PDB file of C-alpha atoms in Angstrom:
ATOM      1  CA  UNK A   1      -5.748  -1.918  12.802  1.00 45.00           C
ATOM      2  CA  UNK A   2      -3.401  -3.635  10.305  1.00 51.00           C
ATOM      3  CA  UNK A   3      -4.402  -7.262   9.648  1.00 63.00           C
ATOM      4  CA  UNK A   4      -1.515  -8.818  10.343  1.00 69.00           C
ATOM      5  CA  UNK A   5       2.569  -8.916  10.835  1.00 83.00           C
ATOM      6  CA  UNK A   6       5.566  -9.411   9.557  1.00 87.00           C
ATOM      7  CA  UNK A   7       8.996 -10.958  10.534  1.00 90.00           C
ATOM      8  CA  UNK A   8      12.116 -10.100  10.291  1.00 94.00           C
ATOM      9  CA  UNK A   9      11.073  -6.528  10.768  1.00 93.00           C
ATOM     10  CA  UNK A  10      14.691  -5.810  10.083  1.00 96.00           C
ATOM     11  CA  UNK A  11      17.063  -7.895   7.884  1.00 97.00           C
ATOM     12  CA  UNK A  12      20.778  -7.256   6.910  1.00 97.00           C
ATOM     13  CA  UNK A  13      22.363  -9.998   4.582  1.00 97.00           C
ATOM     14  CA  UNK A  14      25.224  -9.829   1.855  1.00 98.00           C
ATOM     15  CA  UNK A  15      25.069  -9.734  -1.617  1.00 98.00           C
ATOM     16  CA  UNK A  16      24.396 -12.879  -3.521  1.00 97.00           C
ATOM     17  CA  UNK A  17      22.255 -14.743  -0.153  1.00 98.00           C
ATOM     18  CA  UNK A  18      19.168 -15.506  -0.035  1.00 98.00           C
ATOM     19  CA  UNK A  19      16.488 -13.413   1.820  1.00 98.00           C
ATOM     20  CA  UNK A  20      13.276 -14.887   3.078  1.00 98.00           C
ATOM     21  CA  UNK A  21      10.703 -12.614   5.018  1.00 97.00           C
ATOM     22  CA  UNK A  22       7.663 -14.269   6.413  1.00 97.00           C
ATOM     23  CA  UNK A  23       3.383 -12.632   6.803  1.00 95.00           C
ATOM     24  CA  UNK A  24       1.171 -13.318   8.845  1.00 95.00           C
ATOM     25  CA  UNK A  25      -2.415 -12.295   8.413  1.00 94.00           C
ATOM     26  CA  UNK A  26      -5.997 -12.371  10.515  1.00 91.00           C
ATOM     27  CA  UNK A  27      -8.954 -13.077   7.850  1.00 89.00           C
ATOM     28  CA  UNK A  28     -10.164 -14.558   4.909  1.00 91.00           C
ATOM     29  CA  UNK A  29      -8.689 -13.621   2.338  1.00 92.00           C
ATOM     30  CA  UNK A  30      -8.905 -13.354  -1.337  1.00 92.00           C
ATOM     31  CA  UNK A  31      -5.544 -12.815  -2.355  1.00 93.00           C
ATOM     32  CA  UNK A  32      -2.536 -11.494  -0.802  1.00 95.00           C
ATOM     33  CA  UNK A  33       0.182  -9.202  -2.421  1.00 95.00           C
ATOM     34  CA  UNK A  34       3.670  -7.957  -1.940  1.00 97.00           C
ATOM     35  CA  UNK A  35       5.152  -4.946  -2.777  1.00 97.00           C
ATOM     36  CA  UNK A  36       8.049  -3.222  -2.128  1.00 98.00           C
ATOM     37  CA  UNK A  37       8.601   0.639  -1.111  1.00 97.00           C
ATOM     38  CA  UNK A  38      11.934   2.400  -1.590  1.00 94.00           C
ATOM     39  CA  UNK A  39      13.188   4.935   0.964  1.00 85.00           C
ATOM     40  CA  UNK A  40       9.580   6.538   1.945  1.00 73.00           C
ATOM     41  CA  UNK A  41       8.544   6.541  -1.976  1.00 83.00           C
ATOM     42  CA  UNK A  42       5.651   4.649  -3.652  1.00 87.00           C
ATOM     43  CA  UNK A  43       5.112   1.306  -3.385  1.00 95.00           C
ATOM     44  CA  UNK A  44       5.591  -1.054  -6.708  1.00 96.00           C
ATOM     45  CA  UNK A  45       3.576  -4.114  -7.116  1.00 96.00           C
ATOM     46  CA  UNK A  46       5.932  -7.586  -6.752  1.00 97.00           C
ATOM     47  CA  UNK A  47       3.226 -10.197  -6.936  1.00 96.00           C
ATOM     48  CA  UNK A  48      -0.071 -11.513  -6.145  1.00 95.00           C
ATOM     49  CA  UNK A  49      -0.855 -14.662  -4.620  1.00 96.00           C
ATOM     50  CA  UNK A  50      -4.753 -16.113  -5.225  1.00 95.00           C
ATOM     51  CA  UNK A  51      -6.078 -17.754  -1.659  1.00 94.00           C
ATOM     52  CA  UNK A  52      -6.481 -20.874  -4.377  1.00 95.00           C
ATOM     53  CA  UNK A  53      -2.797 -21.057  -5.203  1.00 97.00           C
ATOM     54  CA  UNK A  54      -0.348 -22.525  -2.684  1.00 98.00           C
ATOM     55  CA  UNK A  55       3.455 -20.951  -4.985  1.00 98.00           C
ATOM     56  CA  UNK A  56       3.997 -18.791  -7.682  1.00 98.00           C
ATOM     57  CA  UNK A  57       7.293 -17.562  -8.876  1.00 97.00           C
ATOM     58  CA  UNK A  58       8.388 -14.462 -10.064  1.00 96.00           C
ATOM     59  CA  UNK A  59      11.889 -14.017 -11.727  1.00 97.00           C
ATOM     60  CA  UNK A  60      14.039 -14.315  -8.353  1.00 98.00           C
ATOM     61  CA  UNK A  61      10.966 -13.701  -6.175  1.00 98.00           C
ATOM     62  CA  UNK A  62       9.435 -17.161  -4.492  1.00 98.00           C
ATOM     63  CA  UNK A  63       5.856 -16.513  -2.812  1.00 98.00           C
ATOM     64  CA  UNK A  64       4.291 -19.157  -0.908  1.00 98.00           C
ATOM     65  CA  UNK A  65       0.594 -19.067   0.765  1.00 98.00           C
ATOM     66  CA  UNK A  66      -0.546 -20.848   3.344  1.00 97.00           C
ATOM     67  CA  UNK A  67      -4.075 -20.419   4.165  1.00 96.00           C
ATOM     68  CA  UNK A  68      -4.938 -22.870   7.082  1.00 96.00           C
ATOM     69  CA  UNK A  69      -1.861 -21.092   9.094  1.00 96.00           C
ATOM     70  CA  UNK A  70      -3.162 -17.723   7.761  1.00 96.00           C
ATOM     71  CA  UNK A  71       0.734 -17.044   6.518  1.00 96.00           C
ATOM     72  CA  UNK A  72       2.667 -15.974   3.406  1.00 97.00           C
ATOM     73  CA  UNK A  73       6.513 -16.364   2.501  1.00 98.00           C
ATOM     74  CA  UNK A  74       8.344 -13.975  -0.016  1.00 98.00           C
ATOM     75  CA  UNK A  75      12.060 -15.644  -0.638  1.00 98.00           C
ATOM     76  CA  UNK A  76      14.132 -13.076  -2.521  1.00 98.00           C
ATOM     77  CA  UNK A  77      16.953 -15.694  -4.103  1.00 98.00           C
ATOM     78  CA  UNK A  78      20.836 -14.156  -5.102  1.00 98.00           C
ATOM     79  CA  UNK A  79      19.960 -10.919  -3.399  1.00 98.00           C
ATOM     80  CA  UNK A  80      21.578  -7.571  -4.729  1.00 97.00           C
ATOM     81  CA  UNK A  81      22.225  -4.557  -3.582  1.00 97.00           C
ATOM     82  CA  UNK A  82      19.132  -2.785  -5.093  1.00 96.00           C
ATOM     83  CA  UNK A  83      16.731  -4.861  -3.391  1.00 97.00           C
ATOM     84  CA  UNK A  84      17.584  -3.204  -0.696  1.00 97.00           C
ATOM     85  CA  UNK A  85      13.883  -1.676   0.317  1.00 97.00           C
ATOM     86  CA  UNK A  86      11.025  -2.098   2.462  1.00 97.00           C
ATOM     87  CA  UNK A  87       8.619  -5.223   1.944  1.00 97.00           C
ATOM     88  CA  UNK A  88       5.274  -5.225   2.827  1.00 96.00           C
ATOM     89  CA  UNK A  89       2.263  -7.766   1.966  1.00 96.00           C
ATOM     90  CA  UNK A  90      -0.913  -6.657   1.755  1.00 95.00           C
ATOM     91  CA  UNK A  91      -4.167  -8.909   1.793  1.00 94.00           C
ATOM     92  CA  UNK A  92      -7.672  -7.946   0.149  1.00 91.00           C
ATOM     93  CA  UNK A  93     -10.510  -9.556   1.384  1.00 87.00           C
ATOM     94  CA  UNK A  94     -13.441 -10.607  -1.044  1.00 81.00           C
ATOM     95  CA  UNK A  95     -15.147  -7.665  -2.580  1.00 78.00           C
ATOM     96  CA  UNK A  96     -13.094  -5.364  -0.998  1.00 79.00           C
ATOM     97  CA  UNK A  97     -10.561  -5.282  -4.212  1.00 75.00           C
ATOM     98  CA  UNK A  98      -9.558  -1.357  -3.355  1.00 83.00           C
ATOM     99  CA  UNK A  99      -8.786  -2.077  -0.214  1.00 90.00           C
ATOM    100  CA  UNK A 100      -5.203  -3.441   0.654  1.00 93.00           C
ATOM    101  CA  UNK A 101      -4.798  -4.211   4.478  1.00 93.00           C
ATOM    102  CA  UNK A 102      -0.848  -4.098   5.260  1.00 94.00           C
ATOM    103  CA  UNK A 103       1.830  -5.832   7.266  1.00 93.00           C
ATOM    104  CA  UNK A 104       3.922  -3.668   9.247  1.00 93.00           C
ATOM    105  CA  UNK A 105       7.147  -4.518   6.527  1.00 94.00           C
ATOM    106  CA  UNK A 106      10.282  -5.872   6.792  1.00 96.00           C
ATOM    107  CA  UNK A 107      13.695  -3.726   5.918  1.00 96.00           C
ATOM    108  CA  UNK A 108      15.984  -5.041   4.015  1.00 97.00           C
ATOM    109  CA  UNK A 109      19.862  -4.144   3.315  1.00 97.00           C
ATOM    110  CA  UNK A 110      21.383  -5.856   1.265  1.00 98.00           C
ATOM    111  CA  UNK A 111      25.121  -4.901   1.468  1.00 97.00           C
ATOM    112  CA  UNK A 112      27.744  -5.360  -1.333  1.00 93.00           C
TER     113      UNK A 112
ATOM    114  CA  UNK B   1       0.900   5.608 -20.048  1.00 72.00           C
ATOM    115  CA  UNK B   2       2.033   8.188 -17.373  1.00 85.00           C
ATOM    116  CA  UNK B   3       2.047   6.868 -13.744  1.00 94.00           C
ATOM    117  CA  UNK B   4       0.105   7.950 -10.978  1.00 97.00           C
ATOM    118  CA  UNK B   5       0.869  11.563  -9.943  1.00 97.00           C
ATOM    119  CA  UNK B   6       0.208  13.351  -6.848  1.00 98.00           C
ATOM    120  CA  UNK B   7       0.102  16.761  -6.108  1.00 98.00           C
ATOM    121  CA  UNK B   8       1.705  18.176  -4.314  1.00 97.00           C
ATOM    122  CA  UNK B   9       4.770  16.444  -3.140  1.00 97.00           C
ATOM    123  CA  UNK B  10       5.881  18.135  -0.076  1.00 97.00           C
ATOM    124  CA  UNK B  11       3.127  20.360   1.735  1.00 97.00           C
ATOM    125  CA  UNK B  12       3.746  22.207   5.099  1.00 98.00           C
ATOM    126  CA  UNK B  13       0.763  22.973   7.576  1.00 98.00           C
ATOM    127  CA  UNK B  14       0.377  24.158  10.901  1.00 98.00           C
ATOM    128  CA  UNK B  15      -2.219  22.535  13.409  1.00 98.00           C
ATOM    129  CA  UNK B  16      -5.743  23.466  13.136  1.00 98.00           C
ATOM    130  CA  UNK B  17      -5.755  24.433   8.834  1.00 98.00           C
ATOM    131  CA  UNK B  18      -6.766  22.258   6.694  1.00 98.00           C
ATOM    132  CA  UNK B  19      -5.162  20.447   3.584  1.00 98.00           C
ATOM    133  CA  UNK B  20      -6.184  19.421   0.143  1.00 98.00           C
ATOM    134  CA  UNK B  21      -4.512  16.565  -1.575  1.00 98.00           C
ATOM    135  CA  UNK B  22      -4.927  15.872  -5.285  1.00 98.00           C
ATOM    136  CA  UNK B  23      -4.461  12.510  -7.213  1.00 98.00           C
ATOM    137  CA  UNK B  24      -4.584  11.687 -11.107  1.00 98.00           C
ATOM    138  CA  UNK B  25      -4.544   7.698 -11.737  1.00 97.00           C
ATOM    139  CA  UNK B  26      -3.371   5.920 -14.624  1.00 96.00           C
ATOM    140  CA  UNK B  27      -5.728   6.958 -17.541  1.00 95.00           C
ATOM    141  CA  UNK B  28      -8.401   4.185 -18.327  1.00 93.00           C
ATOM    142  CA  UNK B  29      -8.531   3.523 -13.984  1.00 94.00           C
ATOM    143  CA  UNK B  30     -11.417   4.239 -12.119  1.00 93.00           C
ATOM    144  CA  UNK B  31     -10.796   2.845  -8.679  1.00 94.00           C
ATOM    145  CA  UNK B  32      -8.569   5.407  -6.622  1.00 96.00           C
ATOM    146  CA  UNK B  33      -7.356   4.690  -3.488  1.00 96.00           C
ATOM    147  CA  UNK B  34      -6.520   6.430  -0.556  1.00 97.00           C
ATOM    148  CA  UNK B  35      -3.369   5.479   2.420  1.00 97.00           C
ATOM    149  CA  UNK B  36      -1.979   6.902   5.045  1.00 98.00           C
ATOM    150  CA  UNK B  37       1.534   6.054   5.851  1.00 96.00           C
ATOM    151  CA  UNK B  38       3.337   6.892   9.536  1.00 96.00           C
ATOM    152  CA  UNK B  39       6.307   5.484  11.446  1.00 92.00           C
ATOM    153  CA  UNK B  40       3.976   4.563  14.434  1.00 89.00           C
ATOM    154  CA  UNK B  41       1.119   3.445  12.486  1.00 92.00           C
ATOM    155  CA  UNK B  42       2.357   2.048   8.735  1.00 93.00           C
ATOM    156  CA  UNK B  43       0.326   1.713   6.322  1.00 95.00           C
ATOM    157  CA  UNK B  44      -3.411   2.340   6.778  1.00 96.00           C
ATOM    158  CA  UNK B  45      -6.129   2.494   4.458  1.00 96.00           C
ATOM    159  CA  UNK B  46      -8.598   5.635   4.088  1.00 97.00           C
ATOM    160  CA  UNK B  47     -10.341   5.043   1.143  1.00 95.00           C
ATOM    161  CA  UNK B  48     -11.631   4.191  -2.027  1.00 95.00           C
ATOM    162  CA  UNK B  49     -13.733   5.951  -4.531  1.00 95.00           C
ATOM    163  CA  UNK B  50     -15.096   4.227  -7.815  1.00 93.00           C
ATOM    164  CA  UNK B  51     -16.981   6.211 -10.511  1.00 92.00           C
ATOM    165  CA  UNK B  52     -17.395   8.952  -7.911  1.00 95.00           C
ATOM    166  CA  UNK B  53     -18.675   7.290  -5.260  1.00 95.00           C
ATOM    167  CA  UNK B  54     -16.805   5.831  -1.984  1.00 95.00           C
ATOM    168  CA  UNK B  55     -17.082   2.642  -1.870  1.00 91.00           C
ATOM    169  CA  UNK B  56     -15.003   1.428   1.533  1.00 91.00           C
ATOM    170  CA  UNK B  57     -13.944   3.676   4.664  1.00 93.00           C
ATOM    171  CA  UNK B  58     -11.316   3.057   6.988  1.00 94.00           C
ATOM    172  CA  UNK B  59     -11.318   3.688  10.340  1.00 94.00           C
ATOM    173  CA  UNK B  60     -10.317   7.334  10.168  1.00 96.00           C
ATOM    174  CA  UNK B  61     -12.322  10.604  12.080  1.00 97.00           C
ATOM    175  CA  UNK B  62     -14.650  12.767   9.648  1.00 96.00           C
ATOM    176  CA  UNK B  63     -11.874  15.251   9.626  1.00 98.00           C
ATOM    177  CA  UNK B  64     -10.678  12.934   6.678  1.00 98.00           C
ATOM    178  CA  UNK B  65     -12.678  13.257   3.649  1.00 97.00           C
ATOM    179  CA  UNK B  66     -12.407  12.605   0.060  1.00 97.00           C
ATOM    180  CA  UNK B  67     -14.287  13.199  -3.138  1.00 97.00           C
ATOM    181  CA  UNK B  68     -13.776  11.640  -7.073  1.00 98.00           C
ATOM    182  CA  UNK B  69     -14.114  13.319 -10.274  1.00 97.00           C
ATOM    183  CA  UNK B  70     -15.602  12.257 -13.275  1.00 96.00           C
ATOM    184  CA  UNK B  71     -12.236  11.708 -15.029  1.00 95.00           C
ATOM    185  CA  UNK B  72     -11.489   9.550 -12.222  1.00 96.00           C
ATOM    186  CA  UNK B  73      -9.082  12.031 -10.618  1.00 98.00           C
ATOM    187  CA  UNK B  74      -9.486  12.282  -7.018  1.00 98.00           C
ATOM    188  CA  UNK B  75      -8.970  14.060  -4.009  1.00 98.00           C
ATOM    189  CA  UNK B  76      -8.861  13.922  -0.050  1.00 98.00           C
ATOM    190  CA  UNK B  77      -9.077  16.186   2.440  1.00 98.00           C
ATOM    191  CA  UNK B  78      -8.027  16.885   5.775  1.00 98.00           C
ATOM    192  CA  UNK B  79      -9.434  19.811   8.216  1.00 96.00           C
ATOM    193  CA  UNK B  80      -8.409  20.959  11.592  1.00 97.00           C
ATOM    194  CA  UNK B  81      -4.867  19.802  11.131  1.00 98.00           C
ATOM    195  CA  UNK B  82      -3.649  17.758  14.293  1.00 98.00           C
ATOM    196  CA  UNK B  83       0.201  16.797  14.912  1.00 97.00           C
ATOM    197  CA  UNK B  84      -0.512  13.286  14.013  1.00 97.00           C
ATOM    198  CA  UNK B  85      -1.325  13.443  10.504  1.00 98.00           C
ATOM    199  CA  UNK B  86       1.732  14.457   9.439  1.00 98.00           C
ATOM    200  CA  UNK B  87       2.581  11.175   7.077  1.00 97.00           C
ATOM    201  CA  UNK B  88       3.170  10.586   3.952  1.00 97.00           C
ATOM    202  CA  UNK B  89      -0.325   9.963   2.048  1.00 98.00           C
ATOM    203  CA  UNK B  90      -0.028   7.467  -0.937  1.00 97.00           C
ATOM    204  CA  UNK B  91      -2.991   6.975  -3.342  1.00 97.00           C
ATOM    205  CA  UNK B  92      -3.360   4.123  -5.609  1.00 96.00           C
ATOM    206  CA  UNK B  93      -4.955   3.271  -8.663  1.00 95.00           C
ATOM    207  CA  UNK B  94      -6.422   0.018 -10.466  1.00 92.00           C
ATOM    208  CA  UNK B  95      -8.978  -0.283 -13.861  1.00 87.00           C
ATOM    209  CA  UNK B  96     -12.261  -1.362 -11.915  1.00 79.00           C
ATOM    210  CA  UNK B  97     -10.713  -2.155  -8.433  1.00 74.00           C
ATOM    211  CA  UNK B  98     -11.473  -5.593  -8.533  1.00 77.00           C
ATOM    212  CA  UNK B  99     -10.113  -8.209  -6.195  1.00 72.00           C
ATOM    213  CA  UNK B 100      -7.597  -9.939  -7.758  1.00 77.00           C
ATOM    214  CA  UNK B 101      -6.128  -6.509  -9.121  1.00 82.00           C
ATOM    215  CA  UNK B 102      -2.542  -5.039  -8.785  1.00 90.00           C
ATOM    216  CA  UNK B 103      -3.028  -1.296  -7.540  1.00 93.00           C
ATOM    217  CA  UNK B 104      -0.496   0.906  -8.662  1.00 94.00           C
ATOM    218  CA  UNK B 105       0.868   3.279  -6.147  1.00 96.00           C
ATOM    219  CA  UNK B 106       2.026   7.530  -6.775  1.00 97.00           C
ATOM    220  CA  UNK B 107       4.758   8.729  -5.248  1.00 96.00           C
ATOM    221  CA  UNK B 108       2.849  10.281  -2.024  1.00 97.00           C
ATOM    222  CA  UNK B 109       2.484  13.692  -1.030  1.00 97.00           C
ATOM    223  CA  UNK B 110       4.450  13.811   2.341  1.00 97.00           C
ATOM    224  CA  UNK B 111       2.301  16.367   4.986  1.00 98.00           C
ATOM    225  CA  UNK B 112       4.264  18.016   7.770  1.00 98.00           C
ATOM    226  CA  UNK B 113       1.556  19.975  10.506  1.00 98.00           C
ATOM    227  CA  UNK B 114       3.548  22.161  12.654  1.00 97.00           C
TER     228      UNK B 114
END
């Protein structure tokens, strides 16, 4: 089973808003990651969060961690229309590094 | 360097065959891992094979298998096809698949069993 969820599983904002999409996981983790999948392609790597690290910013991407709620953020700031993808974040659990357990993703549309 | 590739890209089976999926990772990687990806389901991990040896299992039946090469290429395979694996299978690749690594994703071979 997946370890954990994700909301909005759908999310449909304009151009130029902010878009915010929130994890929630079941373990201990070591790190959690999000990437993002276009249109039933491969996924691409956005970031990676340590389970030591409570923010880290990436170019318009925003990732927060919070470990005692088991729960991750990823704000997408002055959205455009090519973000528009599916989002998924993935934990690995210590000495497990191959293994990425997903969220069920959130859509996004981002509409001109 | 060139991507991961997967071969093929498009396969069509019918129930009860069997499949063979191929996967070359990034040159210099030898972790390659293994995902299955369905509406119902999402993404699910098979998995993983490091310097030819599997090294973590999902929760899938035997009918899932997979083996790695010594140039770190890899393959799975899947006998007596069933409906339900038709999905799009993604493999993945990092240098030692280490925790705090980035894996880098193909572009899936997407299996349709008639």
């Amino acid at each position: 089973s997946q370890q954990g969820e994700e909301d909005p599983q759908a999310l449909s904002i304009q151009e130029g808003e902010n878009a915010t999409m929130n994890c929630s996981y079941k373990t201990s983790i070591n790190n959690l990651q999000w990437y993002r999948q276009n249109s039933g392609r491969g996924l691409v790597h956005l970031i990676l969060i340590r389970s030591n690290e409570r923010e880290k910013h990436s170019g318009r991407l925003r990732v927060t961690l919070d470990t005692s709620k088991k729960s991750s953020s990823l704000l997408i700031t002055a959205s455009r229309a090519a973000d528009t993808a599916s989002y998924f974040c993935a934990t690995v659990i210590y000495n497990q590094g191959g293994k990425l357990i997903f969220g069920q993703g959130t859509e996004l549309s981002v509409k001109p | 360097k060139a991507g991961v590739t997967q071969t093929p890209r498009y396969l069509i089976k019918t129930r009860g065959q069997q499949v063979t999926l191929s996967c070359s990772p990034i040159s210099g990687h030898r972790s390659v891992s293994w995902y299955q990806q369905t509406p119902g389901q999402g993404l699910q991990f098979l998995f993983e094979y490091f310097s030819e040896t599997q090294r973590n299992k999902g929760n899938f039946p035997g009918r899932f298998s997979g083996r790695q090469f010594s140039n770190s290429r890899s393959e799975m395979n899947v006998s007596t096809l069933e409906l339900g694996d038709s999905a799009l299978y993604l493999c993945a690749s990092t240098p030692l698949g280490q925790s705090n690594n980035e894996q880098f994703f193909g572009p899936g071979t997407r299996l349709t069993v008639l």
